[in-house]
XYZ file of N, CA and C in Angstrom:
792
model
N 0.710 -1.514 -0.124
C 0.183 -0.205 0.012
C 1.029 1.398 -0.100
N 0.753 2.538 -1.057
C 1.341 3.484 -0.914
C 1.425 4.267 0.173
N 2.036 4.660 0.867
C 2.346 5.565 2.187
C 1.618 7.004 1.507
N 1.329 7.714 2.404
C 0.981 9.540 1.948
C 1.639 10.130 1.711
N 3.131 9.836 1.850
C 4.176 10.709 1.306
C 4.235 10.547 -0.288
N 4.384 9.213 -0.124
C 4.577 8.790 -1.855
C 3.198 8.995 -2.736
N 2.402 9.052 -2.156
C 0.969 9.071 -2.969
C 1.336 10.654 -3.151
N 1.176 11.498 -2.182
C 1.442 13.177 -2.385
C 2.292 13.342 -3.214
N 3.741 13.087 -3.347
C 4.827 13.178 -4.241
C 4.177 12.745 -5.580
N 3.363 11.598 -5.942
C 3.155 10.760 -6.873
C 1.986 12.058 -7.745
N 1.161 12.641 -7.075
C 0.193 13.270 -7.180
C 0.564 14.797 -7.845
N 1.815 15.256 -7.130
C 2.500 16.678 -7.590
C 2.981 16.338 -8.400
N 3.551 15.073 -9.106
C 4.368 15.272 -10.248
C 3.140 15.030 -11.480
N 2.219 14.472 -11.312
C 1.328 14.090 -12.323
C 0.798 15.656 -12.367
N 0.216 16.536 -11.297
C 0.018 17.899 -11.527
C 0.956 18.872 -12.042
N 2.163 18.820 -11.951
C 3.436 19.408 -12.645
C 3.547 18.690 -14.319
N 3.267 17.507 -14.681
C 3.027 17.373 -15.821
C 1.532 17.662 -16.925
N 0.942 17.579 -16.011
C -0.267 18.537 -16.814
C -0.263 20.078 -16.901
N 0.799 20.694 -15.978
C 0.517 22.051 -16.061
C 1.379 22.415 -17.337
N 2.838 21.259 -17.227
C 3.543 21.502 -18.348
C 2.886 21.333 -19.615
N 2.164 20.270 -20.316
C 1.554 19.752 -20.880
C 0.439 21.063 -21.429
N 0.133 21.559 -20.575
C -1.116 22.709 -20.877
C -0.176 23.840 -21.281
N 0.767 24.322 -20.677
C 1.572 25.464 -21.255
C 1.924 25.273 -22.591
N 2.687 23.975 -22.895
C 2.891 23.515 -24.414
C 1.907 23.811 -25.296
N 0.708 23.208 -25.205
C -0.465 23.432 -26.248
C -1.028 24.756 -26.249
N -0.451 25.931 -25.366
C -1.025 27.063 -25.540
C 0.322 27.482 -26.524
N 1.380 27.177 -26.329
C 2.599 27.231 -26.912
C 2.763 26.979 -28.538
N 1.979 25.897 -28.706
C 1.711 24.865 -30.154
C 0.665 26.134 -30.825
N -0.243 26.590 -30.264
C -1.377 26.952 -30.803
C -0.637 28.885 -30.951
N 0.120 29.356 -30.417
C 0.629 30.726 -30.352
C 1.635 30.377 -31.628
N 2.609 29.542 -31.688
C 3.275 29.251 -32.765
C 2.565 28.757 -33.921
N 1.807 28.071 -34.098
C 0.756 27.826 -35.139
C 0.216 29.328 -35.887
N -0.022 29.892 -34.684
C -1.245 31.165 -35.362
C 0.116 32.018 -35.981
N 1.433 32.236 -35.146
C 2.353 32.680 -35.986
C 2.625 32.446 -37.380
N 2.848 31.127 -37.641
C 3.206 30.507 -38.829
C 2.046 30.931 -39.780
N 0.761 30.746 -39.486
C -0.172 31.218 -40.412
C -0.437 32.822 -40.867
N 0.290 33.324 -40.243
C 0.476 34.833 -40.342
C 1.701 34.982 -41.828
N 2.308 34.144 -41.907
C 3.710 34.350 -42.912
C 2.852 34.408 -44.237
N 1.973 33.293 -44.890
C 1.579 33.479 -45.795
C 0.371 34.466 -45.911
N -0.222 35.209 -45.059
C -1.429 36.057 -44.797
C -0.504 37.346 -45.370
N 0.681 37.490 -44.693
C 1.423 38.695 -44.874
C 2.457 38.764 -45.955
N 2.372 37.862 -47.046
C 3.124 37.921 -48.075
C 4.407 37.447 -47.742
N 4.840 36.613 -46.834
C 6.133 36.752 -46.390
C 6.807 35.224 -46.720
N 5.973 34.426 -47.335
C 6.492 33.171 -47.609
C 6.122 32.731 -49.262
N 6.628 31.743 -49.898
C 6.407 31.373 -51.209
C 6.068 29.903 -50.741
N 5.365 29.100 -51.157
C 5.297 27.555 -50.630
C 5.747 27.231 -49.430
N 6.741 26.485 -48.967
C 6.782 26.478 -47.777
C 8.211 26.929 -47.159
N 8.460 27.940 -47.633
C 9.640 28.654 -47.428
C 9.831 29.772 -46.303
N 9.596 28.816 -44.955
C 9.799 29.858 -44.009
C 8.978 29.316 -42.639
N 9.504 29.464 -41.302
C 9.103 29.107 -40.423
C 9.235 30.008 -39.179
N 8.269 29.699 -38.078
C 8.524 30.628 -36.939
C 8.347 29.501 -35.936
N 9.177 29.902 -34.666
C 9.353 29.024 -33.409
C 8.922 30.049 -32.242
N 8.652 29.225 -31.167
C 8.570 30.049 -29.904
C 8.761 29.292 -28.715
N 9.755 29.976 -27.552
C 9.974 29.107 -26.725
C 9.227 29.402 -25.186
N 9.557 28.455 -24.418
C 9.144 28.485 -23.004
C 10.379 28.404 -22.249
N 10.599 29.555 -22.062
C 12.092 29.672 -20.974
C 11.989 28.694 -19.780
N 10.915 28.693 -19.218
C 10.854 28.114 -18.013
C 11.031 26.193 -18.255
N 10.687 26.048 -19.219
C 10.772 24.543 -19.471
C 12.190 24.606 -20.399
N 12.781 25.103 -20.851
C 13.654 25.204 -21.961
C 13.710 24.488 -22.810
N 12.096 24.542 -23.324
C 11.858 23.605 -24.900
C 11.097 24.838 -25.612
N 11.022 24.871 -26.859
C 10.725 25.639 -27.905
C 9.728 24.680 -29.130
N 8.784 25.171 -29.618
C 8.061 24.820 -30.378
C 8.375 25.239 -31.820
N 8.201 24.528 -33.069
C 8.626 25.038 -34.050
C 7.893 24.424 -35.456
N 7.823 24.920 -36.339
C 7.040 24.275 -37.512
C 7.789 23.019 -37.979
N 6.742 22.061 -38.416
C 7.504 21.184 -38.907
C 8.016 21.064 -40.321
N 8.910 20.564 -40.867
C 9.693 20.690 -42.198
C 8.794 20.275 -43.161
N 8.525 21.371 -44.129
C 8.277 21.072 -45.806
C 6.466 20.823 -45.501
N 5.867 21.195 -44.883
C 4.598 21.079 -44.630
C 3.537 21.986 -45.165
N 3.063 22.164 -46.070
C 2.493 23.287 -46.507
C 1.186 23.758 -45.427
N 1.383 25.057 -45.755
C 0.556 25.989 -44.454
C -0.628 25.530 -44.537
N -1.538 25.277 -45.508
C -2.814 25.077 -45.625
C -3.214 23.703 -44.802
N -2.101 23.063 -44.751
C -2.381 21.555 -44.002
C -1.822 21.324 -42.665
N -1.361 22.697 -42.130
C -0.812 22.717 -40.957
C -1.946 22.706 -40.004
N -1.900 22.143 -38.710
C -2.862 22.063 -37.523
C -1.824 22.425 -36.269
N -2.086 23.047 -35.476
C -1.326 23.274 -33.662
C -0.807 22.063 -33.558
N -1.468 20.767 -33.624
C -0.749 19.571 -33.096
C 0.366 19.210 -34.179
N 0.679 19.684 -35.017
C 1.657 19.398 -35.940
C 2.942 19.998 -35.603
N 2.888 21.040 -34.545
C 4.154 21.660 -34.333
C 4.898 20.667 -33.723
N 6.093 20.882 -33.504
C 7.212 20.074 -32.994
C 7.826 20.461 -31.681
N 8.021 19.769 -30.287
C 8.793 20.388 -29.674
C 10.122 19.710 -29.410
N 11.067 20.746 -29.070
C 12.481 20.717 -29.275
C 13.318 21.156 -27.908
N 14.070 20.472 -27.501
C 14.895 21.325 -26.395
C 16.128 21.858 -26.750
N 16.480 22.677 -25.899
C 17.923 23.708 -26.024
C 18.970 23.016 -26.681
N 18.912 21.357 -26.526
C 19.863 20.741 -27.158
C 19.829 20.594 -28.569
N 18.668 20.847 -29.231
C 18.209 20.555 -30.648
C 17.473 19.194 -30.594
N 17.094 18.812 -29.673
C 16.630 17.156 -29.895
C 14.909 17.605 -29.638
N 14.452 16.621 -30.373
C 13.096 16.703 -30.479
C 12.352 15.824 -29.603
N 11.557 16.457 -28.398
C 11.052 15.602 -27.200
C 9.447 15.277 -27.529
N 8.871 15.884 -28.392
C 7.364 15.545 -29.053
C 7.071 16.223 -30.134
N 6.495 15.202 -31.019
C 5.843 15.381 -32.365
C 6.110 14.056 -33.089
N 4.993 13.932 -34.112
C 5.192 13.022 -35.026
C 6.096 13.354 -36.533
N 5.996 14.710 -36.943
C 6.808 15.159 -37.875
C 8.264 15.566 -37.380
N 9.027 15.645 -38.364
C 10.488 16.438 -38.506
C 10.113 17.648 -38.476
N 11.345 18.141 -37.332
C 10.971 19.821 -37.360
C 11.361 20.462 -38.578
N 11.577 21.757 -38.615
C 11.973 22.478 -39.679
C 13.396 22.272 -39.678
N 13.989 22.113 -41.037
C 15.408 22.151 -41.034
C 16.314 23.128 -40.651
N 15.731 24.261 -40.134
C 16.211 25.380 -39.614
C 16.527 25.304 -38.255
N 15.883 24.185 -37.611
C 15.956 24.106 -36.182
C 17.393 24.224 -35.459
N 18.176 23.824 -35.972
C 19.406 24.072 -35.236
C 19.815 25.728 -35.452
N 19.135 26.183 -36.271
C 19.629 27.599 -36.303
C 18.990 28.345 -35.014
N 17.794 28.160 -34.817
C 16.634 28.440 -34.164
C 17.408 28.032 -32.332
N 18.106 27.043 -32.542
C 18.586 26.365 -31.253
C 19.779 27.206 -30.754
N 20.844 27.598 -31.806
C 21.676 28.542 -31.527
C 21.239 29.706 -31.068
N 20.355 30.291 -31.609
C 19.725 31.408 -31.362
C 19.134 31.857 -29.996
N 18.452 30.629 -29.709
C 17.697 30.813 -28.049
C 18.775 30.634 -27.139
N 19.992 29.946 -27.390
C 20.615 30.070 -26.355
C 21.964 31.039 -26.367
N 22.012 31.847 -27.448
C 23.061 33.360 -27.450
C 22.285 34.149 -27.076
N 21.053 34.552 -27.315
C 20.031 35.394 -27.103
C 18.891 35.009 -25.984
N 19.155 34.899 -24.943
C 18.321 34.315 -23.819
C 16.929 35.057 -23.074
N 17.168 36.440 -23.861
C 15.987 37.276 -23.905
C 14.770 37.219 -24.797
N 14.917 36.366 -25.725
C 14.135 36.177 -27.005
C 13.183 35.376 -26.878
N 11.851 35.302 -27.305
C 10.868 34.631 -27.106
C 10.275 33.836 -27.994
N 10.700 34.026 -29.660
C 10.425 33.539 -31.031
C 11.118 34.302 -31.919
N 11.273 33.443 -32.738
C 12.306 33.693 -34.092
C 11.500 33.292 -35.334
N 11.651 34.225 -36.184
C 11.351 33.856 -37.783
C 12.097 34.101 -38.818
N 11.915 33.167 -39.545
C 12.958 32.933 -40.864
C 12.119 32.593 -42.168
N 12.246 33.718 -43.264
C 11.576 33.669 -44.609
C 12.516 33.864 -45.375
N 12.133 33.907 -46.571
C 12.884 34.179 -48.105
C 12.034 35.220 -48.923
N 11.558 36.059 -47.874
C 10.827 36.974 -48.427
C 11.698 38.134 -49.468
N 11.254 38.409 -50.608
C 12.168 38.781 -51.749
C 12.869 39.896 -51.524
N 12.437 40.863 -50.754
C 12.915 42.460 -51.101
C 14.212 41.896 -49.885
N 14.201 41.446 -48.887
C 15.138 41.186 -47.729
C 15.924 40.300 -48.730
N 15.440 39.049 -49.178
C 16.824 38.089 -49.968
C 17.531 39.098 -51.081
N 16.917 39.707 -51.570
C 17.848 40.935 -52.528
C 18.648 41.405 -51.862
N 18.731 41.913 -51.006
C 19.872 42.478 -50.202
C 20.836 41.255 -49.833
N 20.280 40.146 -49.088
C 21.175 39.305 -48.597
C 21.842 38.843 -49.920
N 21.281 38.633 -51.071
C 21.966 38.197 -52.330
C 23.249 39.051 -52.599
N 23.002 40.360 -52.543
C 24.016 41.235 -52.656
C 25.094 41.858 -51.818
N 24.905 41.019 -50.722
C 25.758 40.986 -49.257
C 25.674 42.494 -48.840
N 24.523 42.960 -48.771
C 24.644 44.255 -48.411
C 23.604 44.361 -46.976
N 23.959 45.262 -46.167
C 23.155 45.807 -45.144
C 21.820 46.364 -45.562
N 20.734 46.384 -44.893
C 19.629 46.939 -45.251
C 19.699 48.404 -44.203
N 20.201 49.454 -45.333
C 20.147 50.742 -44.257
C 19.030 51.331 -43.627
N 19.024 52.044 -42.502
C 18.238 52.561 -41.819
C 18.189 54.442 -42.545
N 17.016 54.112 -43.433
C 17.364 55.563 -44.178
C 16.117 56.344 -43.925
N 15.163 55.880 -43.266
C 13.806 56.477 -42.962
C 13.012 55.915 -41.209
N 12.141 57.011 -41.110
C 11.511 56.471 -39.778
C 10.607 55.711 -39.749
N 10.123 55.052 -40.882
C 9.540 53.701 -40.738
C 10.597 52.435 -40.324
N 11.774 52.532 -40.618
C 12.474 51.565 -40.287
C 13.104 52.207 -38.823
N 13.296 53.065 -38.658
C 13.748 53.566 -37.038
C 12.748 53.229 -35.966
N 11.399 53.196 -36.479
C 10.261 52.824 -35.420
C 10.717 51.682 -34.667
N 11.322 50.557 -35.569
C 11.467 49.055 -34.981
C 13.275 48.881 -35.104
N 14.156 49.343 -35.849
C 15.371 48.994 -36.023
C 16.127 50.059 -35.426
N 17.058 50.152 -34.305
C 17.426 50.974 -34.147
C 19.332 50.830 -34.999
N 19.280 51.374 -36.294
C 20.425 51.119 -36.911
C 20.313 50.125 -38.292
N 21.147 50.187 -39.115
C 21.060 49.186 -39.979
C 20.636 47.468 -39.630
N 20.101 47.108 -40.596
C 19.751 45.532 -40.243
C 21.451 44.919 -40.998
N 22.200 44.107 -39.993
C 23.379 43.806 -40.539
C 23.275 42.589 -41.500
N 24.217 42.664 -42.392
C 24.277 41.206 -43.385
C 25.849 40.446 -42.897
N 25.390 39.122 -42.384
C 26.395 38.372 -41.953
C 27.367 38.007 -42.804
N 28.874 37.516 -42.717
C 29.763 37.275 -43.430
C 29.126 35.875 -44.058
N 29.964 35.763 -45.263
C 29.400 34.276 -45.874
C 30.132 33.258 -44.951
N 29.321 31.906 -45.057
C 29.794 30.826 -44.448
C 30.910 30.374 -45.486
N 31.544 29.675 -45.114
C 32.819 28.876 -45.874
C 32.465 27.552 -46.206
N 32.713 26.913 -47.114
C 32.442 25.972 -47.534
C 32.584 24.575 -46.284
N 33.613 24.845 -45.559
C 33.803 23.737 -44.736
C 32.668 24.123 -43.560
N 32.000 25.321 -43.190
C 30.946 25.482 -42.627
C 29.759 25.222 -42.505
N 29.547 24.998 -43.941
C 28.514 24.521 -44.646
C 28.471 22.989 -44.470
N 29.820 22.562 -45.282
C 29.630 21.125 -45.223
C 29.694 20.334 -43.799
N 30.255 21.015 -42.874
C 30.443 20.366 -41.354
C 28.743 20.427 -40.804
N 28.457 21.605 -40.460
C 26.925 21.807 -39.733
C 26.515 22.952 -40.576
N 26.027 22.946 -41.674
C 25.441 24.275 -42.140
C 24.337 25.311 -41.729
N 23.068 24.253 -40.805
C 22.441 25.021 -40.222
C 22.946 25.883 -38.682
N 23.354 24.921 -38.216
C 23.981 25.255 -36.850
C 25.015 26.600 -37.034
N 25.691 26.402 -38.071
C 26.957 27.153 -38.345
C 26.038 28.679 -38.952
N 24.979 28.202 -39.763
C 24.361 29.827 -40.027
C 24.114 30.597 -38.450
N 23.573 29.788 -37.745
C 23.404 30.304 -36.098
C 24.509 30.693 -35.625
N 25.435 30.511 -35.717
C 26.717 30.665 -35.216
C 26.994 32.092 -35.617
N 27.162 32.143 -37.272
C 27.262 33.214 -37.843
C 26.705 34.573 -37.985
N 25.304 34.359 -37.437
C 24.316 35.287 -36.856
C 25.231 35.899 -35.353
N 25.082 35.182 -34.522
C 25.426 35.586 -33.338
C 26.864 36.365 -33.248
N 27.929 35.425 -34.201
C 29.161 36.439 -34.343
C 29.041 37.525 -35.130
N 27.834 37.992 -36.010
C 27.656 39.078 -36.880
C 27.545 40.265 -35.718
N 26.676 40.235 -34.696
C 25.992 40.763 -33.589
C 27.159 41.334 -32.696
N 28.067 40.127 -32.292
C 29.449 40.391 -31.474
C 30.138 41.247 -31.960
N 30.550 40.730 -33.193
C 31.861 41.445 -34.067
C 31.479 43.219 -34.166
N 30.116 43.340 -34.364
C 29.935 44.603 -34.952
C 29.253 45.480 -33.779
N 29.374 44.828 -32.277
C 28.461 45.847 -31.528
C 27.062 45.708 -31.412
N 26.409 45.313 -31.893
C 25.131 45.696 -32.165
C 24.261 44.653 -31.119
N 23.289 45.621 -30.894
C 22.121 44.631 -29.517
C 21.213 44.420 -30.561
N 21.221 43.218 -30.177
C 20.223 42.034 -30.941
C 18.592 42.696 -30.522
N 18.165 43.254 -29.078
C 17.179 43.610 -28.840
C 16.721 44.965 -29.766
N 17.826 45.651 -29.757
C 17.752 47.221 -30.758
C 17.780 46.750 -32.073
N 17.963 45.935 -32.915
C 18.058 45.567 -34.032
C 17.591 43.935 -34.277
N 16.505 43.809 -34.226
C 15.953 42.409 -33.797
C 15.815 41.706 -35.415
N 17.051 41.672 -35.915
C 16.679 41.060 -37.552
C 18.268 40.936 -38.106
N 18.438 39.887 -38.600
C 19.864 39.981 -39.427
C 19.741 39.263 -41.184
N 20.460 39.719 -42.079
C 20.581 38.797 -43.361
C 21.446 37.820 -43.201
N 21.515 36.635 -43.529
C 22.717 35.808 -43.647
C 22.877 35.816 -45.136
N 24.255 35.909 -45.448
C 24.820 36.320 -46.850
C 24.026 35.253 -47.518
N 23.837 35.873 -48.895
C 23.131 34.938 -49.925
C 22.313 33.772 -49.407
N 21.360 34.122 -48.230
C 20.140 33.055 -48.256
C 19.146 34.078 -47.793
N 19.086 34.621 -46.707
C 17.620 35.413 -46.105
C 17.702 35.903 -44.860
N 16.769 36.658 -44.635
C 16.669 37.151 -43.535
C 15.557 36.168 -41.949
N 16.607 36.472 -40.459
C 15.882 36.096 -39.584
C 15.508 36.759 -38.897
N 14.362 36.883 -38.291
C 13.818 38.264 -36.978
C 13.466 37.470 -35.928
N 13.366 38.367 -35.042
C 13.026 37.493 -33.484
C 12.459 38.432 -32.759
N 12.071 38.253 -31.749
C 11.344 39.063 -30.694
C 10.768 38.783 -29.487
N 9.823 39.334 -29.115
C 9.665 38.847 -27.288
C 8.814 37.514 -27.522
N 7.865 37.551 -28.650
C 6.762 36.594 -28.785
C 6.894 36.271 -30.166
N 6.180 35.038 -30.600
C 6.123 34.864 -31.525
C 5.769 35.537 -32.909
N 4.457 36.146 -32.275
C 3.815 37.499 -33.274
C 4.614 38.509 -33.318
N 5.490 38.896 -32.251
C 6.257 40.204 -32.408
C 7.124 39.732 -33.099
N 7.871 38.363 -33.268
C 8.916 38.195 -34.225
C 8.371 38.299 -35.751
N 7.143 38.125 -36.125
C 6.385 38.040 -37.232
C 6.591 39.358 -37.451
N 5.930 40.314 -36.653
C 5.654 41.798 -36.884
C 7.154 42.122 -37.390
N 8.291 42.091 -36.874
C 9.083 42.554 -37.292
C 9.979 41.796 -38.503
N 9.589 40.878 -39.059
C 9.872 40.039 -40.030
C 9.124 40.836 -41.306
N 7.703 41.242 -40.928
C 7.123 41.989 -41.827
C 7.925 43.302 -42.170
N 7.920 44.244 -41.046
C 8.397 45.447 -41.061
C 9.935 45.349 -41.935
N 10.925 44.401 -41.491
C 12.323 44.290 -42.293
C 11.580 43.979 -43.882
N 10.669 43.472 -44.412
C 10.539 43.172 -45.731
C 9.962 44.495 -46.204
N 9.295 45.456 -45.800
C 8.651 46.750 -45.883
C 9.829 47.714 -46.163
N 10.873 47.541 -45.307
C 11.951 48.583 -45.419
C 12.971 48.144 -46.567
N 13.118 46.962 -46.781
C 14.097 46.350 -47.848
C 13.422 46.995 -48.842
N 12.045 46.703 -49.071
C 11.586 47.260 -50.497
C 11.505 48.744 -50.831
N 11.265 49.217 -49.373
C 11.493 50.991 -49.826
C 13.432 51.495 -49.906
N 14.004 50.868 -49.283
C 15.135 50.911 -49.337
C 15.982 50.807 -50.954
N 15.214 49.503 -51.419
C 15.640 49.324 -52.914
C 15.413 50.346 -53.847
N 14.018 50.770 -53.265
C 13.660 51.865 -54.668
C 14.657 53.420 -54.159
N 14.651 53.566 -52.836
C 15.559 54.938 -52.376
C 16.604 54.538 -52.959
N 17.370 53.675 -52.935
C 18.777 53.555 -53.275
C 19.019 53.278 -54.716
N 17.735 53.003 -55.849
C 17.980 53.441 -56.933
C 17.639 54.747 -57.614
N 17.438 55.816 -56.588
C 16.839 57.046 -56.782
C 18.164 58.022 -56.578
N 18.906 57.622 -55.899
C 19.974 58.202 -55.552
C 21.644 57.306 -55.092
N 22.656 57.968 -55.213
C 23.945 57.349 -54.664
C 24.528 58.142 -53.605
N 23.702 58.805 -53.005
C 24.215 59.705 -52.080
C 23.946 58.717 -50.831
N 24.497 59.084 -49.557
C 24.514 58.641 -48.224
C 23.721 59.037 -47.571
N 22.130 58.722 -47.765
C 20.962 59.137 -47.086
C 20.477 58.479 -45.689
N 21.520 58.115 -45.110
C 21.306 57.520 -43.609
C 20.158 58.366 -42.808
N 19.198 57.961 -42.153
C 18.552 58.439 -41.428
C 19.734 59.628 -40.003
N 19.501 60.562 -40.156
C 20.218 61.356 -38.885
C 19.996 60.753 -37.461
N 21.175 60.841 -36.870
C 20.982 60.057 -35.260
C 19.853 60.713 -34.508
N 19.810 62.015 -34.560
C 18.626 62.546 -33.942
C 17.396 62.176 -34.154
N 16.966 62.093 -35.664
C 15.890 61.470 -36.260
C 15.227 59.876 -35.574
N 16.606 59.177 -35.657
C 16.823 57.966 -35.465
C 16.560 57.734 -34.014
N 17.039 58.563 -33.098
C 16.893 58.487 -31.896
C 15.139 58.719 -31.281
N 14.661 59.965 -32.105
C 13.463 60.050 -31.684
C 12.494 59.350 -31.971
N 12.753 58.730 -33.263
C 11.451 57.737 -33.589
C 11.813 56.243 -32.953
N 12.881 55.685 -32.770
C 13.084 54.728 -32.076
C 12.451 54.786 -30.528
N 13.209 55.767 -29.760
C 12.818 55.771 -28.116
C 11.320 56.262 -28.055
N 10.575 56.603 -29.183
C 9.275 57.156 -28.994
C 8.534 56.031 -28.897
N 8.857 54.904 -29.466
C 8.404 53.335 -29.173
C 9.052 52.591 -28.290
N 10.172 52.602 -27.622
C 10.994 52.002 -26.634
C 11.764 52.400 -25.491
N 11.770 52.047 -24.583
C 12.398 52.478 -23.386
C 11.443 52.963 -22.224
N 12.064 53.529 -21.425
C 11.752 54.330 -20.322
C 10.830 55.442 -20.535
N 10.914 56.084 -22.056
C 10.360 57.152 -22.203
C 9.472 57.233 -23.424
N 8.932 56.077 -23.691
C 8.235 55.774 -24.984
C 6.473 56.255 -24.524
N 6.243 57.004 -25.757
C 5.002 57.501 -25.604
C 3.857 57.009 -26.876
N 4.282 56.408 -27.849
C 3.447 55.939 -28.868
C 2.431 54.825 -28.444
N 1.385 54.987 -29.073
C 0.271 54.333 -28.615
C -0.188 54.079 -27.180
N -0.982 53.423 -26.784
C -1.438 53.359 -25.531
C -0.678 52.465 -24.308
N 0.379 52.176 -24.316
C 1.001 51.112 -23.469
C 2.225 51.647 -23.435
N 2.814 52.559 -24.096
C 4.460 53.095 -23.590
C 4.239 53.365 -22.279
N 5.610 53.409 -21.696
C 6.055 54.120 -20.415
C 5.423 55.231 -20.046
N 5.131 56.455 -21.024
C 4.641 57.717 -20.843
C 3.380 58.061 -21.612
N 2.700 56.945 -22.222
C 1.778 57.276 -23.094
C 0.377 57.959 -22.398
N 0.269 57.711 -21.292
C -0.682 58.653 -20.480
C -0.678 60.083 -20.457
N 0.790 60.235 -20.014
C 0.876 61.404 -19.806
C 1.178 62.234 -20.946
N 1.414 61.673 -22.003
C 2.169 62.499 -23.076
C 1.166 63.405 -23.779
N -0.155 62.695 -23.923
C -1.335 63.536 -24.489
C -1.531 64.807 -23.705
N -1.687 66.046 -24.247
C -2.248 67.123 -23.762
C -3.649 67.174 -23.665
N -4.329 67.412 -22.672
C -5.734 67.269 -22.369
C -6.326 68.638 -22.287
N -7.824 68.835 -22.552
C -7.967 70.166 -22.177
C -8.507 70.277 -20.855
């Protein structure tokens, strides 16, 4: 006969497991919803993209399965992976970009979601091995500076562990160039395409769409002039910090939104 202590422990473990499963089901739904935004926002063609989201407390992230058409996806298809890149739950293979997501979640411990697409305007800059420059207030509202291009992966890096080394070259880009990954939540991998991230999967998708919009705007701007038309620092500061940080007043939820408006 089980003693009371053992029975209590067993019940507590069962309750914990149920709690974890409930949290993962919610995360699967969140990641599914974020993935379904990609075709709606014209960020993917066919199956060329993926979104993931992480439960930091459990050390697990959820990601789209590899090569599954968006119209066929369900929340239950999402694959659960640990921070060592091992599948812990799911019937389908996870995205082939899972090792890249794994590296980024480990290197950037404050991000909650990651998006990878092959959106054409951003890929154009990646193909040309160019930063997406910060030329206007549209960009400055989200990115505090140019969105960087990574160095090209070597043949050895590609042949040894392509997707893992893709993550590593992203991390190296931000370290070498002294860029805050929260202030510039996106990167272009040379001759590949964009990765974006954010506090949640939905925010990462938002940043991915903004990135594509400014890539298109910048392409047209750069065809009109060969001058350096980078946004001046004072205008970059104004637009970025009115949405971010201790003095943000844009919208309804900024730190100083309620005190900013002049009332009669």
